[in-house]
């Protein structure tokens, strides 16, 4: 007996719907059940056990000073600014010498983020190393809060929440919209990675904006070898300069270390993102990094299949099919075909075709608002962008597609660039 097309499309619809919304429901529950690691009364790891490394080739302006001051307030043992060239070493030294004696400035001859970080690691003698970008701001109690998970001796790396500083006043301009997109981009990551970390301990990456690691791990010979000589495409592309945060995260997971995401207000870093001239380049670079790293985790390292089974589904495999424009279009088309030729299971449904499609649209809309909801709660004025936010999500499908087609291009994928 021939199978009707309605049944075929019903199966397609159910599979597409389940693959998407099982994750949505599970993450919603997990996010609200998350409890951050408690801060001990008598910690064994303190701010005095921390060295902060800041790789940079940027302008040593007011934002750079603000970054350093926010870190100094946390009282780390040392801050190492790793820059490039004699002139930038001189400029950085002029700024840093007036701020605090705990700051050291080192310089390489050529810009290479990984080697700049490694140069700092070689000068680190503390138990914990923190890697930070030169445009982040910490709260005064950031280290006291973010160090807490290291009370667990199996935790090798800690990530924290990231939040983009919102431009005020609210103006309906392209520049303001790009800043808004950057805000929601990181907010979505915060939601998803908090949820997955609460399920199986995994999440996408310990972001290089601010990342905390045990120094012994970063100084081990096998890590240094992998970190400085990583390649992709079976060794035909590399050595890599960018993707350093992905490399470290994968190394920790592969070596059996736990990674932890600390979700609390005191452990939230602030950063500046959303410059219209840089945003789309950054989105493309981040997408390329995700393609490369997720492919490596699934099909080369393999460890995540056993240690992070939920993340395999919810992050790694989902990233390969999460093209919102095409996925949602297929959902609508599948439902349209099902309603056009209903199977015996739903032929007695009282829903009309337009009602069914409208219900699906409402469910999809709600699902797209869940992750950035905390941002809209803090910034009611951004509700004016809600329609454009969803449209941009569909446009991002083309960014992901272009990133896939250019995934082996590593020439411009460095967050440390000479101006």
PDB file of C-alpha atoms in Angstrom, residues 88-224:
ATOM      1  CA  UNK A  88      53.399  49.898  21.083  1.00  0.00           C
ATOM      2  CA  UNK A  89      55.552  48.666  23.961  1.00  0.00           C
ATOM      3  CA  UNK A  90      56.523  52.287  24.656  1.00  0.00           C
ATOM      4  CA  UNK A  91      52.934  53.543  24.458  1.00  0.00           C
ATOM      5  CA  UNK A  92      51.587  50.750  26.658  1.00  0.00           C
ATOM      6  CA  UNK A  93      54.335  51.338  29.212  1.00  0.00           C
ATOM      7  CA  UNK A  94      53.501  55.037  29.407  1.00  0.00           C
ATOM      8  CA  UNK A  95      49.901  54.214  30.245  1.00  0.00           C
ATOM      9  CA  UNK A  96      50.562  51.322  32.612  1.00  0.00           C
ATOM     10  CA  UNK A  97      53.353  52.823  34.700  1.00  0.00           C
ATOM     11  CA  UNK A  98      50.967  55.493  35.990  1.00  0.00           C
ATOM     12  CA  UNK A  99      48.289  52.996  37.000  1.00  0.00           C
ATOM     13  CA  UNK A 100      49.839  50.288  39.159  1.00  0.00           C
ATOM     14  CA  UNK A 101      53.201  48.622  39.870  1.00  0.00           C
ATOM     15  CA  UNK A 102      51.657  45.162  39.363  1.00  0.00           C
ATOM     16  CA  UNK A 103      51.472  45.738  35.576  1.00  0.00           C
ATOM     17  CA  UNK A 104      54.218  44.409  33.324  1.00  0.00           C
ATOM     18  CA  UNK A 105      54.440  45.124  29.594  1.00  0.00           C
ATOM     19  CA  UNK A 106      55.958  42.628  27.172  1.00  0.00           C
ATOM     20  CA  UNK A 107      56.207  42.861  23.388  1.00  0.00           C
ATOM     21  CA  UNK A 108      56.733  40.484  20.479  1.00  0.00           C
ATOM     22  CA  UNK A 109      58.133  41.529  17.144  1.00  0.00           C
ATOM     23  CA  UNK A 110      55.077  40.422  15.140  1.00  0.00           C
ATOM     24  CA  UNK A 111      51.356  40.234  15.981  1.00  0.00           C
ATOM     25  CA  UNK A 112      50.237  36.710  16.870  1.00  0.00           C
ATOM     26  CA  UNK A 113      47.622  36.375  19.566  1.00  0.00           C
ATOM     27  CA  UNK A 114      48.531  32.855  20.615  1.00  0.00           C
ATOM     28  CA  UNK A 115      52.234  33.656  20.928  1.00  0.00           C
ATOM     29  CA  UNK A 116      51.468  36.867  22.776  1.00  0.00           C
ATOM     30  CA  UNK A 117      49.415  34.882  25.276  1.00  0.00           C
ATOM     31  CA  UNK A 118      52.108  32.216  25.542  1.00  0.00           C
ATOM     32  CA  UNK A 119      54.704  34.895  26.240  1.00  0.00           C
ATOM     33  CA  UNK A 120      52.553  35.973  29.174  1.00  0.00           C
ATOM     34  CA  UNK A 121      52.044  32.402  30.366  1.00  0.00           C
ATOM     35  CA  UNK A 122      55.816  31.927  30.563  1.00  0.00           C
ATOM     36  CA  UNK A 123      55.987  34.851  33.002  1.00  0.00           C
ATOM     37  CA  UNK A 124      53.154  33.507  35.163  1.00  0.00           C
ATOM     38  CA  UNK A 125      53.887  31.895  38.526  1.00  0.00           C
ATOM     39  CA  UNK A 126      50.439  32.003  40.136  1.00  0.00           C
ATOM     40  CA  UNK A 127      47.964  29.110  40.386  1.00  0.00           C
ATOM     41  CA  UNK A 128      45.380  30.751  38.128  1.00  0.00           C
ATOM     42  CA  UNK A 129      45.797  32.544  34.801  1.00  0.00           C
ATOM     43  CA  UNK A 130      43.092  34.840  33.470  1.00  0.00           C
ATOM     44  CA  UNK A 131      43.068  35.758  29.783  1.00  0.00           C
ATOM     45  CA  UNK A 132      41.240  39.014  29.104  1.00  0.00           C
ATOM     46  CA  UNK A 133      40.587  41.264  26.127  1.00  0.00           C
ATOM     47  CA  UNK A 134      41.666  44.892  26.288  1.00  0.00           C
ATOM     48  CA  UNK A 135      38.103  46.261  26.131  1.00  0.00           C
ATOM     49  CA  UNK A 136      36.370  44.473  29.012  1.00  0.00           C
ATOM     50  CA  UNK A 137      35.201  45.811  32.351  1.00  0.00           C
ATOM     51  CA  UNK A 138      35.076  43.763  35.559  1.00  0.00           C
ATOM     52  CA  UNK A 139      32.970  44.400  38.633  1.00  0.00           C
ATOM     53  CA  UNK A 140      34.911  45.076  41.883  1.00  0.00           C
ATOM     54  CA  UNK A 141      34.061  41.580  43.157  1.00  0.00           C
ATOM     55  CA  UNK A 142      34.584  39.781  39.844  1.00  0.00           C
ATOM     56  CA  UNK A 143      37.534  37.605  40.869  1.00  0.00           C
ATOM     57  CA  UNK A 144      36.096  36.722  44.278  1.00  0.00           C
ATOM     58  CA  UNK A 145      33.000  35.403  42.512  1.00  0.00           C
ATOM     59  CA  UNK A 146      34.519  33.852  39.383  1.00  0.00           C
ATOM     60  CA  UNK A 147      37.252  31.953  41.261  1.00  0.00           C
ATOM     61  CA  UNK A 148      34.775  30.012  43.403  1.00  0.00           C
ATOM     62  CA  UNK A 149      34.411  27.003  41.028  1.00  0.00           C
ATOM     63  CA  UNK A 150      38.151  26.295  41.366  1.00  0.00           C
ATOM     64  CA  UNK A 151      37.384  25.010  44.875  1.00  0.00           C
ATOM     65  CA  UNK A 152      36.477  21.873  42.911  1.00  0.00           C
ATOM     66  CA  UNK A 153      39.877  20.378  42.010  1.00  0.00           C
ATOM     67  CA  UNK A 154      38.476  18.879  38.786  1.00  0.00           C
ATOM     68  CA  UNK A 155      37.535  22.288  37.352  1.00  0.00           C
ATOM     69  CA  UNK A 156      40.201  23.380  34.887  1.00  0.00           C
ATOM     70  CA  UNK A 157      38.526  26.400  33.312  1.00  0.00           C
ATOM     71  CA  UNK A 158      35.803  28.894  34.183  1.00  0.00           C
ATOM     72  CA  UNK A 159      33.709  31.058  31.886  1.00  0.00           C
ATOM     73  CA  UNK A 160      31.498  33.946  32.926  1.00  0.00           C
ATOM     74  CA  UNK A 161      28.584  35.860  31.477  1.00  0.00           C
ATOM     75  CA  UNK A 162      29.272  38.505  28.825  1.00  0.00           C
ATOM     76  CA  UNK A 163      27.231  41.638  28.306  1.00  0.00           C
ATOM     77  CA  UNK A 164      27.608  44.376  25.716  1.00  0.00           C
ATOM     78  CA  UNK A 165      27.386  47.959  26.977  1.00  0.00           C
ATOM     79  CA  UNK A 166      24.206  49.424  25.478  1.00  0.00           C
ATOM     80  CA  UNK A 167      24.514  52.745  23.694  1.00  0.00           C
ATOM     81  CA  UNK A 168      22.206  55.448  25.036  1.00  0.00           C
ATOM     82  CA  UNK A 169      20.005  57.240  24.307  1.00  0.00           C
ATOM     83  CA  UNK A 170      17.838  54.877  22.244  1.00  0.00           C
ATOM     84  CA  UNK A 171      18.021  56.167  18.699  1.00  0.00           C
ATOM     85  CA  UNK A 172      16.487  54.504  15.690  1.00  0.00           C
ATOM     86  CA  UNK A 173      19.770  54.508  13.768  1.00  0.00           C
ATOM     87  CA  UNK A 174      21.933  51.921  12.026  1.00  0.00           C
ATOM     88  CA  UNK A 175      24.710  52.361  14.580  1.00  0.00           C
ATOM     89  CA  UNK A 176      22.312  51.895  17.487  1.00  0.00           C
ATOM     90  CA  UNK A 177      20.763  48.845  15.833  1.00  0.00           C
ATOM     91  CA  UNK A 178      24.186  47.209  15.348  1.00  0.00           C
ATOM     92  CA  UNK A 179      24.942  47.769  19.022  1.00  0.00           C
ATOM     93  CA  UNK A 180      21.567  46.192  19.842  1.00  0.00           C
ATOM     94  CA  UNK A 181      22.366  43.150  17.679  1.00  0.00           C
ATOM     95  CA  UNK A 182      25.688  42.705  19.492  1.00  0.00           C
ATOM     96  CA  UNK A 183      23.855  42.891  22.832  1.00  0.00           C
ATOM     97  CA  UNK A 184      21.355  40.200  21.884  1.00  0.00           C
ATOM     98  CA  UNK A 185      24.043  38.022  20.285  1.00  0.00           C
ATOM     99  CA  UNK A 186      25.895  37.651  23.589  1.00  0.00           C
ATOM    100  CA  UNK A 187      22.659  37.465  25.578  1.00  0.00           C
ATOM    101  CA  UNK A 188      21.561  34.464  23.543  1.00  0.00           C
ATOM    102  CA  UNK A 189      24.876  32.756  24.251  1.00  0.00           C
ATOM    103  CA  UNK A 190      24.524  33.474  27.970  1.00  0.00           C
ATOM    104  CA  UNK A 191      21.115  31.811  28.040  1.00  0.00           C
ATOM    105  CA  UNK A 192      22.012  28.765  25.983  1.00  0.00           C
ATOM    106  CA  UNK A 193      25.355  28.049  27.642  1.00  0.00           C
ATOM    107  CA  UNK A 194      23.939  28.480  31.143  1.00  0.00           C
ATOM    108  CA  UNK A 195      21.263  25.942  30.242  1.00  0.00           C
ATOM    109  CA  UNK A 196      23.604  23.364  28.700  1.00  0.00           C
ATOM    110  CA  UNK A 197      26.202  23.697  31.459  1.00  0.00           C
ATOM    111  CA  UNK A 198      23.463  22.931  33.972  1.00  0.00           C
ATOM    112  CA  UNK A 199      22.533  19.738  32.084  1.00  0.00           C
ATOM    113  CA  UNK A 200      25.826  17.989  31.304  1.00  0.00           C
ATOM    114  CA  UNK A 201      28.516  20.524  32.232  1.00  0.00           C
ATOM    115  CA  UNK A 202      29.279  21.538  28.667  1.00  0.00           C
ATOM    116  CA  UNK A 203      28.880  24.699  26.607  1.00  0.00           C
ATOM    117  CA  UNK A 204      30.226  26.174  23.390  1.00  0.00           C
ATOM    118  CA  UNK A 205      33.493  27.787  24.461  1.00  0.00           C
ATOM    119  CA  UNK A 206      35.178  29.575  27.346  1.00  0.00           C
ATOM    120  CA  UNK A 207      35.119  32.974  25.691  1.00  0.00           C
ATOM    121  CA  UNK A 208      38.397  34.815  25.272  1.00  0.00           C
ATOM    122  CA  UNK A 209      36.753  38.035  26.453  1.00  0.00           C
ATOM    123  CA  UNK A 210      37.615  36.809  29.940  1.00  0.00           C
ATOM    124  CA  UNK A 211      38.598  33.226  30.717  1.00  0.00           C
ATOM    125  CA  UNK A 212      40.040  31.683  33.878  1.00  0.00           C
ATOM    126  CA  UNK A 213      42.335  28.622  33.799  1.00  0.00           C
ATOM    127  CA  UNK A 214      44.638  26.636  36.042  1.00  0.00           C
ATOM    128  CA  UNK A 215      48.140  27.748  35.140  1.00  0.00           C
ATOM    129  CA  UNK A 216      49.576  24.220  35.341  1.00  0.00           C
ATOM    130  CA  UNK A 217      47.357  23.242  32.421  1.00  0.00           C
ATOM    131  CA  UNK A 218      48.494  26.139  30.245  1.00  0.00           C
ATOM    132  CA  UNK A 219      52.161  25.469  31.018  1.00  0.00           C
ATOM    133  CA  UNK A 220      52.087  21.727  30.284  1.00  0.00           C
ATOM    134  CA  UNK A 221      54.298  20.789  27.287  1.00  0.00           C
ATOM    135  CA  UNK A 222      51.570  18.923  25.390  1.00  0.00           C
ATOM    136  CA  UNK A 223      49.202  21.895  25.709  1.00  0.00           C
ATOM    137  CA  UNK A 224      51.864  24.339  24.510  1.00  0.00           C
TER     138      UNK A 224
END
